[in-house]
Coordinates of C-alpha atoms and ligand atoms in Angstrom, one line a residue:
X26 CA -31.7 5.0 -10.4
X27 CA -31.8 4.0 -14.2
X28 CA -28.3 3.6 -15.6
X29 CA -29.3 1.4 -18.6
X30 CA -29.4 4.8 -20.6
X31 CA -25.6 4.6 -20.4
X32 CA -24.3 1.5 -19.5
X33 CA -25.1 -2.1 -21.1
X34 CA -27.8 -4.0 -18.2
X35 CA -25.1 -6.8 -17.3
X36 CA -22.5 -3.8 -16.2
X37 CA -24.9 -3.3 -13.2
X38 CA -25.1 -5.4 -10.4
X39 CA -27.2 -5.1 -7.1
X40 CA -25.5 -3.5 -4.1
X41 CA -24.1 -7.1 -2.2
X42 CA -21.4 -7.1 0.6
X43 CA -18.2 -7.0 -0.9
X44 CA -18.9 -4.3 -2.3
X45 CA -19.7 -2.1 0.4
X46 CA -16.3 -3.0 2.7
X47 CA -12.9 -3.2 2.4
X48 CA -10.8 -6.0 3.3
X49 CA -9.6 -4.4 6.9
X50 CA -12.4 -1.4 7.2
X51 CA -12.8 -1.9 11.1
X52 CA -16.1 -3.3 10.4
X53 CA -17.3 -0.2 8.5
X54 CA -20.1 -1.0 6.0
X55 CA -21.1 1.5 3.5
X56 CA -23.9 1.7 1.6
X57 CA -24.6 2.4 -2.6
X58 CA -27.8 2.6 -5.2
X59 CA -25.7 0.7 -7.3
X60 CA -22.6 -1.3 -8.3
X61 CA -21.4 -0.7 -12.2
X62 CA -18.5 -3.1 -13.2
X63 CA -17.5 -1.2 -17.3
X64 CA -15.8 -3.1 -19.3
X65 CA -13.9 0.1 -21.5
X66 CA -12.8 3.8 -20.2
X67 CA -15.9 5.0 -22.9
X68 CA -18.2 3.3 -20.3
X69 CA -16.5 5.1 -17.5
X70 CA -16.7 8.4 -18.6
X71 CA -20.3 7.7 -19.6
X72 CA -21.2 7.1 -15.5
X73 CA -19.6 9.5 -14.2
X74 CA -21.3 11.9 -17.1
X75 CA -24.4 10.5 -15.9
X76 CA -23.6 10.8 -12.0
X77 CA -22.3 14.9 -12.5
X78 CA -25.8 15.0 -14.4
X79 CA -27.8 13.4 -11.7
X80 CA -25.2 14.9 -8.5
X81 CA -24.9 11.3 -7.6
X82 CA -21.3 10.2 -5.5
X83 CA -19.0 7.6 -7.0
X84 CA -16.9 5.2 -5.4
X85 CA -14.1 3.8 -7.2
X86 CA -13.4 0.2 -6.1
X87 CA -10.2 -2.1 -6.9
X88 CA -9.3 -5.2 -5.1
X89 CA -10.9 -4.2 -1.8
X90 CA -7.7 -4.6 -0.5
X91 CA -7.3 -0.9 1.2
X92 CA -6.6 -1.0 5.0
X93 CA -7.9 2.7 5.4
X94 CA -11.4 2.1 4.0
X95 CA -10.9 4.2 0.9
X96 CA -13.1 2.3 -1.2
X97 CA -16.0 2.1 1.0
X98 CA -18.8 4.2 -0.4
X99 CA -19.8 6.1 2.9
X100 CA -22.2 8.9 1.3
X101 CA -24.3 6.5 -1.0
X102 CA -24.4 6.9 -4.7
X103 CA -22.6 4.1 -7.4
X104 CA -19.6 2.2 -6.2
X105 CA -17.4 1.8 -9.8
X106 CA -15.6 -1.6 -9.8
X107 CA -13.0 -2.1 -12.3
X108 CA -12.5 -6.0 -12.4
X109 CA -13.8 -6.3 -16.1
X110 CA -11.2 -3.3 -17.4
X111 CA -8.6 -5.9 -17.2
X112 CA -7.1 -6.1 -20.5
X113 CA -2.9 -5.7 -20.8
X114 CA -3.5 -3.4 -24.2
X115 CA 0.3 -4.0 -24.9
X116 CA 3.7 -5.2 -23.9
X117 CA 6.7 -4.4 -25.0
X118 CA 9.6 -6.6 -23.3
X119 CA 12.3 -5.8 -25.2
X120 CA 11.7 -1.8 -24.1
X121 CA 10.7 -2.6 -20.6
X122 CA 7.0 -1.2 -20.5
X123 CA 3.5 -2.4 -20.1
X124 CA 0.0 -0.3 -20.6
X125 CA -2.5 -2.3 -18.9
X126 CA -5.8 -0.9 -18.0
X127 CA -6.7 -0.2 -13.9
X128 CA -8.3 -3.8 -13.4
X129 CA -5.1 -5.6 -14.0
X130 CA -4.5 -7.1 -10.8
X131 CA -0.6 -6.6 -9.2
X132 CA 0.3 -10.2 -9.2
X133 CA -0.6 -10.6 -13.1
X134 CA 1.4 -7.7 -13.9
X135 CA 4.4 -9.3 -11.8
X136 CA 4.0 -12.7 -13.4
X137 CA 4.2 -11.4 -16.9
X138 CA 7.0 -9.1 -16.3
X139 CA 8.7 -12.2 -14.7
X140 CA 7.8 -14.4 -17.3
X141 CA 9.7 -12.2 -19.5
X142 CA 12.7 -11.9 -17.6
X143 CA 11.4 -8.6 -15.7
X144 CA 10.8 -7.4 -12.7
X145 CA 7.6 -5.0 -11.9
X146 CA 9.5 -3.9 -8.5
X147 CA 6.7 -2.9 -6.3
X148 CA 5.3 -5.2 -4.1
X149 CA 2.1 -4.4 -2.0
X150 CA 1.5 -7.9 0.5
X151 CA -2.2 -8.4 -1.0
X152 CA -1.0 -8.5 -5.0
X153 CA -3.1 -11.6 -6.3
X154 CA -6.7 -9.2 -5.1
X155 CA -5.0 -5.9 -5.6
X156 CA -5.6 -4.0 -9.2
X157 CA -2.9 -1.8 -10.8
X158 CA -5.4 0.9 -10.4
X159 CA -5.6 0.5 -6.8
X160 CA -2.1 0.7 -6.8
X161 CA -2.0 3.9 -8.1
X162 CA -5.0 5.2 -6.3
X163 CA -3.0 4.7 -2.6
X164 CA 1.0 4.8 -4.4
X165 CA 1.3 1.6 -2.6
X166 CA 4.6 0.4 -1.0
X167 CA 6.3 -3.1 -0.2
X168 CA 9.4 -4.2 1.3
X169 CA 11.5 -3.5 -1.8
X170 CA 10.3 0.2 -2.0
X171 CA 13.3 1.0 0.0
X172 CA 15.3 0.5 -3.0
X173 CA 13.1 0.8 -5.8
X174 CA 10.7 3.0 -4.6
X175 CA 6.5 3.1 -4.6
X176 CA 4.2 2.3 -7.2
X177 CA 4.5 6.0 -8.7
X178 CA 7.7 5.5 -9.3
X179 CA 7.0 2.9 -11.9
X180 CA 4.1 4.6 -13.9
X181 CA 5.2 7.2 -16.9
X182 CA 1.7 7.6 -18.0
X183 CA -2.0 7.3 -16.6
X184 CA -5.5 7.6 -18.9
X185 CA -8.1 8.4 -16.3
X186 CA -11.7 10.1 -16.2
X187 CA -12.1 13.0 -14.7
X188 CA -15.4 15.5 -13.7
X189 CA -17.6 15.9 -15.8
X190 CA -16.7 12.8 -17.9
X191 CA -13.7 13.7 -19.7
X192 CA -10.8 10.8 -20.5
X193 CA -7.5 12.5 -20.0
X194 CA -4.1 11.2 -21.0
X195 CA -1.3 12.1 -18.4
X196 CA 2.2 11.5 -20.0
X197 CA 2.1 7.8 -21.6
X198 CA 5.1 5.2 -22.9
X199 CA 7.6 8.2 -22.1
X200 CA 10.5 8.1 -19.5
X201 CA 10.6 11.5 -19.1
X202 CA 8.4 14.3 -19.4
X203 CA 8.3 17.7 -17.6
X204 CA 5.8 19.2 -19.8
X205 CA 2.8 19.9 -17.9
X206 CA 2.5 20.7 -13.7
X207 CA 3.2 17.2 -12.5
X208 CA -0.7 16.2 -13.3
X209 CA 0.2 12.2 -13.4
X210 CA 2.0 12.9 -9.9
X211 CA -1.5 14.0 -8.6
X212 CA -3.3 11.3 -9.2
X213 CA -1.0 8.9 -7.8
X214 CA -1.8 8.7 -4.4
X215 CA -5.6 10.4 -5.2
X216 CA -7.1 7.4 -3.7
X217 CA -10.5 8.1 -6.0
X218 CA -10.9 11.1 -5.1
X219 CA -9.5 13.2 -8.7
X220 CA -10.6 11.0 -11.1
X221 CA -11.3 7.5 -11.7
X222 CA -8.0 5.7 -13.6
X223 CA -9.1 3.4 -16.3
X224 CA -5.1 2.2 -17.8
X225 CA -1.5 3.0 -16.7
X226 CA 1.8 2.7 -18.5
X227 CA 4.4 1.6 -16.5
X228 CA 7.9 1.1 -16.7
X229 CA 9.8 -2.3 -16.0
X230 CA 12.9 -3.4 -14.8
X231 CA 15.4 -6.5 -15.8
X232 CA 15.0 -8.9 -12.8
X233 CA 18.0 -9.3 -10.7
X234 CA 20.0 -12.3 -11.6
X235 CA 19.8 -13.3 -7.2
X236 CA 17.8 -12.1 -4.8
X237 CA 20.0 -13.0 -1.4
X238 CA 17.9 -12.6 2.2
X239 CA 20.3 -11.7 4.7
X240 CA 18.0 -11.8 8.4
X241 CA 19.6 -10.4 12.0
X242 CA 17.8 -11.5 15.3
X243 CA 18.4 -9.6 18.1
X244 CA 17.8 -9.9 21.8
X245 CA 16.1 -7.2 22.0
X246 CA 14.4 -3.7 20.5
X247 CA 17.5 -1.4 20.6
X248 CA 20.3 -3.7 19.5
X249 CA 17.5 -4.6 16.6
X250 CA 17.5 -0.6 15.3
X251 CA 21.1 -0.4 16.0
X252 CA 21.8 -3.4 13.7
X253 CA 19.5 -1.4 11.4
X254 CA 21.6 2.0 12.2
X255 CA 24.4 0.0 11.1
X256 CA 23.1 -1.3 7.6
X257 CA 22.1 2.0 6.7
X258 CA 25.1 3.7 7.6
X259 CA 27.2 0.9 5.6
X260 CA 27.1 2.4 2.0
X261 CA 25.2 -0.5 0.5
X262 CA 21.8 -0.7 -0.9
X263 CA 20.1 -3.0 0.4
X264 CA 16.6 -4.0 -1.5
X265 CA 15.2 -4.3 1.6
X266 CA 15.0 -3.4 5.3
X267 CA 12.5 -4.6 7.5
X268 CA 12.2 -5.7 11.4
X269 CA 9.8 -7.3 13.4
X270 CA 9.3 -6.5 17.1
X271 CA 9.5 -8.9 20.0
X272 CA 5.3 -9.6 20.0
X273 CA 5.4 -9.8 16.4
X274 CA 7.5 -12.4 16.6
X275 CA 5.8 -14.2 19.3
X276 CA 2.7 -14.4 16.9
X277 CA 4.0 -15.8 14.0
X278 CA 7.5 -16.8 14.9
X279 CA 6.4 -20.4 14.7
X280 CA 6.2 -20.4 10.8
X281 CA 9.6 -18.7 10.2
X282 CA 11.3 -21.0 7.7
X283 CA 14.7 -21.3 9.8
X284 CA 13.6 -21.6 13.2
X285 CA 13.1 -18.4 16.0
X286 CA 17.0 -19.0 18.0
X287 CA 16.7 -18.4 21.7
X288 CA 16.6 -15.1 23.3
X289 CA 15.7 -14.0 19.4
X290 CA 13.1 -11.3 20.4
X291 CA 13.9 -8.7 17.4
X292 CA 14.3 -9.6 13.6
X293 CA 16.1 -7.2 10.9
X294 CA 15.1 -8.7 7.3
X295 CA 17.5 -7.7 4.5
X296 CA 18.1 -8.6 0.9
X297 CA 20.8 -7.8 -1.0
X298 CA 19.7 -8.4 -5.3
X299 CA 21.3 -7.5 -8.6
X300 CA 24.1 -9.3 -10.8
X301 CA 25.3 -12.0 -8.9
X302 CA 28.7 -11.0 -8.0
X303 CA 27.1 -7.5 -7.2
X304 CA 24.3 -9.5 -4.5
X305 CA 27.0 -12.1 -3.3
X306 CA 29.2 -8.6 -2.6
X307 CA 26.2 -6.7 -0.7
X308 CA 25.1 -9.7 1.2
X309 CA 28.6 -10.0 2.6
X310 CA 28.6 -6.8 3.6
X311 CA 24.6 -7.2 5.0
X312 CA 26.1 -10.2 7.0
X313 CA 29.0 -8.3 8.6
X314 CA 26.5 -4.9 9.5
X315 CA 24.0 -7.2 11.0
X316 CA 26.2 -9.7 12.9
X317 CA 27.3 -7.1 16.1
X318 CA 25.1 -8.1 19.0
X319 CA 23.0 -10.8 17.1
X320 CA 21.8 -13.9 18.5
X321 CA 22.0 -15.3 15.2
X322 CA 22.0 -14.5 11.3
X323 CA 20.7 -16.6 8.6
X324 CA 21.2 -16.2 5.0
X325 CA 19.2 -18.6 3.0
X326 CA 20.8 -19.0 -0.8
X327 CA 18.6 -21.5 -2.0
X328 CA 15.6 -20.1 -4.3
X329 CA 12.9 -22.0 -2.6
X330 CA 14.4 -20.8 0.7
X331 CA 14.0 -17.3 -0.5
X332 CA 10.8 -17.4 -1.8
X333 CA 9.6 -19.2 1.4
X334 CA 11.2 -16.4 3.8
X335 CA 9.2 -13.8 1.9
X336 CA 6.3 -15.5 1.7
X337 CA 6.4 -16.2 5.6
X338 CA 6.3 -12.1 5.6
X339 CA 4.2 -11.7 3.6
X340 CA 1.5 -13.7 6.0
X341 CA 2.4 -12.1 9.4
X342 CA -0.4 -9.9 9.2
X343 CA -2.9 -12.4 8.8
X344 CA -0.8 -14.4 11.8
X345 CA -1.6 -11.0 13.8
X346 CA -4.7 -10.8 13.5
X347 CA -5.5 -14.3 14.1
X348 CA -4.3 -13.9 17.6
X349 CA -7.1 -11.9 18.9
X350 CA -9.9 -11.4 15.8
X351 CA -9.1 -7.5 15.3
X352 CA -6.5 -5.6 14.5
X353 CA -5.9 -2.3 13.6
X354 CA -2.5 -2.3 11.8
X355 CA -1.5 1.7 10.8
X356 CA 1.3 2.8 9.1
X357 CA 2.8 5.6 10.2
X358 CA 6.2 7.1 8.6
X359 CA 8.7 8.6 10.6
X360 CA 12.0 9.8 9.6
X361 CA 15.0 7.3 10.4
X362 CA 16.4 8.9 12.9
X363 CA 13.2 8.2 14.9
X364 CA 13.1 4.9 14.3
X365 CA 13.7 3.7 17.8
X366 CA 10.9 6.2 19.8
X367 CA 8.5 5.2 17.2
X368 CA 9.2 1.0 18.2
X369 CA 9.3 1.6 21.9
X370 CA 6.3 3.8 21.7
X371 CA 4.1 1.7 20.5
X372 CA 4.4 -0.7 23.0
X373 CA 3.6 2.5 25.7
X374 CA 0.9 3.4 24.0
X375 CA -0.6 -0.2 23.9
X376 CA -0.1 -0.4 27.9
X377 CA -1.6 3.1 28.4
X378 CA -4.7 2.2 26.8
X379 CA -4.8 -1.6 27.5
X380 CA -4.5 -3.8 24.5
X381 CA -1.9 -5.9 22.8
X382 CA 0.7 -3.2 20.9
X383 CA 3.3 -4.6 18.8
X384 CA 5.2 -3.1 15.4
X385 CA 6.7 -4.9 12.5
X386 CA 7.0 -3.2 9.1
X387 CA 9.7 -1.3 6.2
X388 CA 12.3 0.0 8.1
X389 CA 14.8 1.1 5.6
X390 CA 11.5 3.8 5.0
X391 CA 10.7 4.5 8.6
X392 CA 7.6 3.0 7.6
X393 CA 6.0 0.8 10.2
X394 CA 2.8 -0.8 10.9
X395 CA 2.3 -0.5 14.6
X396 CA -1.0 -2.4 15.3
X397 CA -3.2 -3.0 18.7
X398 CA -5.3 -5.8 19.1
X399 CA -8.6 -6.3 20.3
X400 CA -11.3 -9.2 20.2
X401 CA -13.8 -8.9 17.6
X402 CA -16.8 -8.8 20.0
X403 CA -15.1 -7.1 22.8
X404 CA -16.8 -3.4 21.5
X405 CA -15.1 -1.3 24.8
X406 CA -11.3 -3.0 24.0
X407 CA -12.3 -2.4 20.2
X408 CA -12.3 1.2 21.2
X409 CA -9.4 1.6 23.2
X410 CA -7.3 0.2 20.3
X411 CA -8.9 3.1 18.6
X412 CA -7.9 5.6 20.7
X413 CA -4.3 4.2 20.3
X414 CA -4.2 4.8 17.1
X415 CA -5.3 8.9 17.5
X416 CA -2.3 8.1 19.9
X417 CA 0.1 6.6 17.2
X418 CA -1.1 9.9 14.9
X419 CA -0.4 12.1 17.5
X420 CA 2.6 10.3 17.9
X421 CA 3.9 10.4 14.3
X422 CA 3.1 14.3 13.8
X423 CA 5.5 14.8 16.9
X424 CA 8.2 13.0 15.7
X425 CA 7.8 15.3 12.1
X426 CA 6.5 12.4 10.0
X427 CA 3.0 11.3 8.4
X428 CA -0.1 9.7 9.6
X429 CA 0.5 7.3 6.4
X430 CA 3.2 6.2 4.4
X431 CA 1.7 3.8 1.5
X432 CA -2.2 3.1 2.6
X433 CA -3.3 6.4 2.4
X434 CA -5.8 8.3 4.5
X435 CA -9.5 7.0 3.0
X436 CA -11.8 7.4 5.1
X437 CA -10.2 5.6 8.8
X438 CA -7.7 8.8 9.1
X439 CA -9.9 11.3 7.9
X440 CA -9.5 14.3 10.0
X441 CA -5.2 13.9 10.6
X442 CA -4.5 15.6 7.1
X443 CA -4.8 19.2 8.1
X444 CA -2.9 18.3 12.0
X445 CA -0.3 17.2 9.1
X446 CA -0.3 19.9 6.4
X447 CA -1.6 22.5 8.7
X448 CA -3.7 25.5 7.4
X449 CA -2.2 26.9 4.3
X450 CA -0.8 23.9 3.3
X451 CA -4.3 21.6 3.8
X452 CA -6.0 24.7 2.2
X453 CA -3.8 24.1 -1.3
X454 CA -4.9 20.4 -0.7
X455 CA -8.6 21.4 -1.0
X456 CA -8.1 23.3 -4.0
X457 CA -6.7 20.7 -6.1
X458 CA -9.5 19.0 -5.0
X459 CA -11.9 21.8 -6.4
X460 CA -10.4 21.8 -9.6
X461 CA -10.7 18.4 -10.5
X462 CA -14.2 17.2 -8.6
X463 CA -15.9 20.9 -8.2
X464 CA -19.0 19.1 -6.9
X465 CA -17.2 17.2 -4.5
X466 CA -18.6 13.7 -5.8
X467 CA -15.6 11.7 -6.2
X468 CA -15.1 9.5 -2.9
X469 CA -16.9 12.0 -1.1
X470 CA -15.6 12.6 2.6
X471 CA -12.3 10.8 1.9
X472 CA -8.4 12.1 1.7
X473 CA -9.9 14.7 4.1
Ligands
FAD521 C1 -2.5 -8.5 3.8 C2 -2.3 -7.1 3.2 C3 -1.0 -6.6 3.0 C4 -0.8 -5.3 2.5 N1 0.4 -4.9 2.3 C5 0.6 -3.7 1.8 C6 2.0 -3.2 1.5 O1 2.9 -3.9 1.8 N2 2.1 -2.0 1.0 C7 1.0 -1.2 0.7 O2 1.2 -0.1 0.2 N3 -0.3 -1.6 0.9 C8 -0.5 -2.8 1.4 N4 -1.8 -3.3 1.6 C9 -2.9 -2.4 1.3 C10 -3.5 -2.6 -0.1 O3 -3.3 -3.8 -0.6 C11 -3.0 -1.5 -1.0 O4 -3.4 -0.2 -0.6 C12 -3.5 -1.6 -2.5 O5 -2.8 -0.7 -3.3 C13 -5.0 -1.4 -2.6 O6 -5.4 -1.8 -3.9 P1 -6.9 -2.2 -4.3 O7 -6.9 -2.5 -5.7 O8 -7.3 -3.3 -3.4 O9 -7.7 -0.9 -4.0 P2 -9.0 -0.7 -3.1 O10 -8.9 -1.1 -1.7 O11 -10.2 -1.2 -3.9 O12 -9.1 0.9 -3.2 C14 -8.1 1.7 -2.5 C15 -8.3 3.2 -2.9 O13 -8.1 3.4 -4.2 C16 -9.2 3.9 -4.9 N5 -9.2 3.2 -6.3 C17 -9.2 1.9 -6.5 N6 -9.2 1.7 -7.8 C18 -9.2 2.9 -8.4 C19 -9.1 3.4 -9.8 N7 -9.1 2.5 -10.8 N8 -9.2 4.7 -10.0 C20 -9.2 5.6 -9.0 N9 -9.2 5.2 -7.7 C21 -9.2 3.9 -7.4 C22 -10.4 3.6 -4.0 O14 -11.5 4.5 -4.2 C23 -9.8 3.7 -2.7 O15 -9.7 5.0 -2.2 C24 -2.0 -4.6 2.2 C25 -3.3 -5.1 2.4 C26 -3.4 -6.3 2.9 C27 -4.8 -6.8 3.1

């Protein structure tokens, strides 16, 4: 495979490990001819030129970060990184936007708009590896997406290279376009499998003046979702809802900031932001919804006591999976309403099939991550915590909701879209996919 017709020889690197995996693939190694790492969107378009020449597949890779093994090149081919297309091409504070190309990684894009007194509101739990492109690819979510929404609520524009080569420009620094069909809308969320996205614009907000946690603990499951039943029926906006179950708890309770009270089996995480008399208002109100039936609320106001609550969330997965060696950690969205059978469930399916269950995740969004645990070398338990997830799918699609609500379906959940769309509508979804990719070369055998 000679790519040195198109692309400088240091932009190609031998196939090594980390390129092949992603950072929670269930162990699933792919394979590639060839890593490329471009350094413009010219050099993009000239591989995947090169690979519609040749019919050759091509992975797009971020951070590596994907927990549904999108980026993992499973039919061979190139594997595109974009860790050297990491230039912020401009930044305009005073007008709240940023155009920075795909390899920008989420936490620089946070720190600058912080820096500058704004806020970049999504926030993914793997930001310092994950790229902007990434992002985009899987419309990741975060615990503040219940009130500001997913990463494609924040972009206005996207460049990106589409079959057989060609650089398109999809809306730009606008805030509102309805020009076109909603082309920037479909490659949100593509996961690599439309086009490859080499920049975004996206639009910035001014940070909150206080950020004020407000966290219930419950003694158990059902006053937990009540408590949350009775936030979201308050008439605040919370920036966040989370909870964590009982097990959850159990795993990586010992690090909370404030201390686990007893009989604390069920946690409800809320923050109430904006001007300060606006958070000092909600927060009241948080306070008052969540203390019925709790064993105890806390509401740090300190900044480092903040910052430290959030960043004790932001490591609970990694304290989950420590527990046993594997994890698989879905993320199933259900509508409100079945917030409760979707909790309790998980913990039946875990018993029926003989591993560890336990659910934590973004409430306020009926999004949760129920996981199941296994040992890393135990390969019979391994599988029975697969089968609970086919469990959870099954699950989810009875309870009208989606197999996936920010990681996408790669290539760990392929096979559930057409259960969810069903035939017409899974039919339209392969058509898109003709138009853009008609040799079916882009992340081949993924969003399937
Ligand atoms: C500890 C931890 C916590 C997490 N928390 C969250 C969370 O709260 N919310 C959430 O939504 N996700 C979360 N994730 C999942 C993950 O971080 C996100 O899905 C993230 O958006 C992936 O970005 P990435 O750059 O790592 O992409 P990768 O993993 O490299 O790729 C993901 C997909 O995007 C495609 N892709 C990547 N770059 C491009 C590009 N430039 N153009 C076209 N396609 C591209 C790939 O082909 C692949 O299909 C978490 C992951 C971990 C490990």
């Amino acid at each position: 495979m000679d790519l040195t017709s198109v692309l400088p020889r240091e932009a190609i690197v031998e196939p090594e490990g980390r390129f092949l995996a992603d950072l929670m693939g269930r162990g699933v190694q792919g394979q590639a001819d060839a890593i490329v790492l471009p350094s413009s969107t010219e050099e993009v378009a000239a591989v995947m030129r090169w690979c519609y020449e040749h019919d050759v597949p091509l992975t797009a890779r971020g951070g590596g970060t994907g927990l549904a093994g999108g980026a993992i090149p499973v039919e061979g081919g190139i594997v595109i990184g974009f860790e050297r297309l990491n230039r912020v091409r401009q930044f305009d504070p005073l007008l709240w936007r940023m155009h920075v190309e795909a390899g920008v990684t989420t936490a620089d894009v946070q720190r600058l708009a912080r820096e500058n007194g704004l806020r970049f509101p999504p926030d993914p739990g793997a930001a310092e590896l994950s790229q902007i492109g990434g992002n985009i690819a899987c419309n990741a979510g975060g615990p503040h997406a219940f009130k500001y929404g997913v990463t494609g609520h924040w972009v206005t524009g996207i460049e990106a290279v589409v079959p057989p080569g060609e650089v398109v420009v999809v809306g730009g620094p606008l805030r509102k376009d309805v020009a076109a069909y909603d082309l920037k809308s479909l490659l949100v969320g593509s996961e690599g499998t439309l086009g490859l996205i080499t920049a975004a614009w996206l639009r910035l907000l001014p940070a909150p003046e206080l950020e004020l946690p407000v966290v219930g603990l419950y003694p158990d499951l059902d006053a937990g979702i009540t408590a949350i039943e009775r936030v979201l029926a308050s008439g605040v906006v919370p920036a966040a809802v989370e909870y964590l179950d009982a097990v959850t708890l159990r795993f990586s309770g010992d690090a909370y900031p404030f201390g686990i009270p007893d009989g604390g089996a069920f946690m409800v995480v809320t923050e109430a932001d904006g001007a300060t008399d606006e958070a000092r208002r909600v927060a009241a109100e948080l306070r008052e919804a969540l203390a019925d039936g709790a064993v105890a609320v806390h509401a740090p106001t300190e900044r480092g006591d903040v910052t430290e609550l959030w960043r004790w969330r932001a490591g609970v997965a990694f304290a989950i999976l420590a527990q046993r060696g594997g994890a698989f950690s879905e993320d199933v969205a259900v509508p409100l309403d079945r917030l409760r059978d979707v909790a309790r469930e998980t913990l039946a399916i875990g018993e029926r099939h003989g591993v560890p269950a336990l659910s934590f995740g973004h409430a306020g969004d009926g999004n949760i991550h129920s996981t199941f645990l296994f040992a890393a070398d135990e390969a019979d338990e391994q599988r029975r915590a697969d089968d609970a997830c086919h469990d959870l799918f099954d699950l989810a699609l009875q309870l009208g909701g989606s197999v996936t609500g920010e990681h996408g379906i790669g290539w760990l959940k392929r096979g559930q879209l057409e259960r969810q769309l069903g035939p017409a509508g899974y039919d339209l979804h392969r058509r898109v996919k003709q138009a853009f990719d008609p040799k079916g070369l882009l992340n081949p055998g993924k969003k399937t």
